[in-house]
Amino acid sequence: EAGVAQSPRYKIIEKRQSVAFWCNPISGHATLYWYQQILGQGPKLLIQFQNNGVVDDSQLPKDRFSAERLKGVDSTLKIQPAKLEDSAVYLCASSLAGEEEKLFFGSGTQLSVL
Amino acid sequence: QKEVEQDPGPLSVPEGAIVSLNCTYSNSAFQYFMWYRQYSRKGPELLMYTYSSGNKEDGRFTAQVDKSSKYISLFIRDSQPSDSATYLCAIDDYKLSFGAGTTVTVRA
């Protein structure tokens, strides 16, 4: 079974630039999540999708972050414009509907904002 | 107050030792408790999952939940160098809240 795919693995940008991350969840997983993990901290949920719809985006900084999940499969997370404090690993995860405690994570995208 | 607090570590133990990891949580209504393992430059992977109080054992790993004290633990017996990783506790309150993680190094 293929795992959660994320790209790119690494990204270095300057502040005020924009960046986008892509995620392909495990086939059949209805729920998709984007997490932000700052060095030395646990993952923090940014947004949760159930199929195409947003379930929770309460911690997403909506003035600069946006996310979409077209056709209920792949998802893209965008930051525009980036700030220094956005430097983190951005993790995508997926789960079966009704099993939201059992997340499967991708390897993440390491973002450095200079 | 954070929903879940985790001992920061890091921990360094010799091979074969017992590793003990702990977290406390704030809301007594939480029912689902998880431990995730995260290797360097990888995403977390689910290690143990428990519902309500009690113990759960899986090979060398034992998860304990004490709801009266709002305390969860993970024990690793006969630790191996391959157990070297960051261990994250998590609680499920309609969304997962993670602890900060404890980095464990098992010395050969």
GROMACS .gro file of C-alpha atoms in nm, chain A residues 9-10 35 37 40-45 48 56 58-59 91 100-108, chain B residues 2 32 34 36 38 40-46 49 86 88 92 94-101:
model
   48
    9ARG     CA    1   1.086   1.756   0.035
   10TYR     CA    2   1.272   2.079   0.092
   35TYR     CA    3  -0.002   2.001   1.012
   37GLN     CA    4   0.564   2.118   1.302
   40GLY     CA    5   1.116   2.106   1.899
   41GLN     CA    6   0.735   2.109   1.900
   42GLY     CA    7   0.461   1.863   1.824
   43PRO     CA    8   0.257   1.890   1.505
   44LYS     CA    9  -0.014   2.155   1.508
   45LEU     CA   10  -0.325   2.109   1.296
   48GLN     CA   11  -0.872   1.921   0.810
   56ASP     CA   12  -1.162   2.249   1.083
   58SER     CA   13  -0.957   2.727   1.312
   59GLN     CA   14  -0.577   2.741   1.343
   91LEU     CA   15   0.313   1.747   0.725
  100GLU     CA   16  -0.950   1.014   1.272
  101GLU     CA   17  -0.734   0.901   1.563
  102LYS     CA   18  -0.528   0.680   1.331
  103LEU     CA   19  -0.337   0.918   1.109
  104PHE     CA   20  -0.092   0.821   0.838
  105PHE     CA   21   0.167   1.093   0.779
  106GLY     CA   22   0.382   1.178   0.483
  107SER     CA   23   0.749   1.264   0.528
  108GLY     CA   24   0.675   1.635   0.516
  116LYS     CA   25  -0.181   2.330   2.684
  146TYR     CA   26  -0.858   0.832   2.305
  148MET     CA   27  -0.211   0.769   2.116
  150TYR     CA   28   0.335   0.825   1.769
  152GLN     CA   29   0.888   0.997   1.459
  154SER     CA   30   1.452   1.193   1.196
  155ARG     CA   31   1.329   1.360   0.874
  156LYS     CA   32   1.019   1.140   0.867
  157GLY     CA   33   0.655   1.193   0.953
  158PRO     CA   34   0.510   1.049   1.275
  159GLU     CA   35   0.376   0.694   1.264
  160LEU     CA   36   0.111   0.553   1.496
  163TYR     CA   37  -0.361   0.354   2.049
  200THR     CA   38   1.113   1.112   1.899
  202LEU     CA   39   0.489   1.201   2.064
  206ASP     CA   40  -0.816   1.298   2.058
  208TYR     CA   41  -1.236   1.572   1.784
  209LYS     CA   42  -0.889   1.656   1.659
  210LEU     CA   43  -0.551   1.529   1.765
  211SER     CA   44  -0.347   1.744   2.002
  212PHE     CA   45   0.018   1.641   2.022
  213GLY     CA   46   0.273   1.679   2.295
  214ALA     CA   47   0.606   1.837   2.209
  215GLY     CA   48   0.778   1.500   2.189
   0.00000   0.00000   0.00000
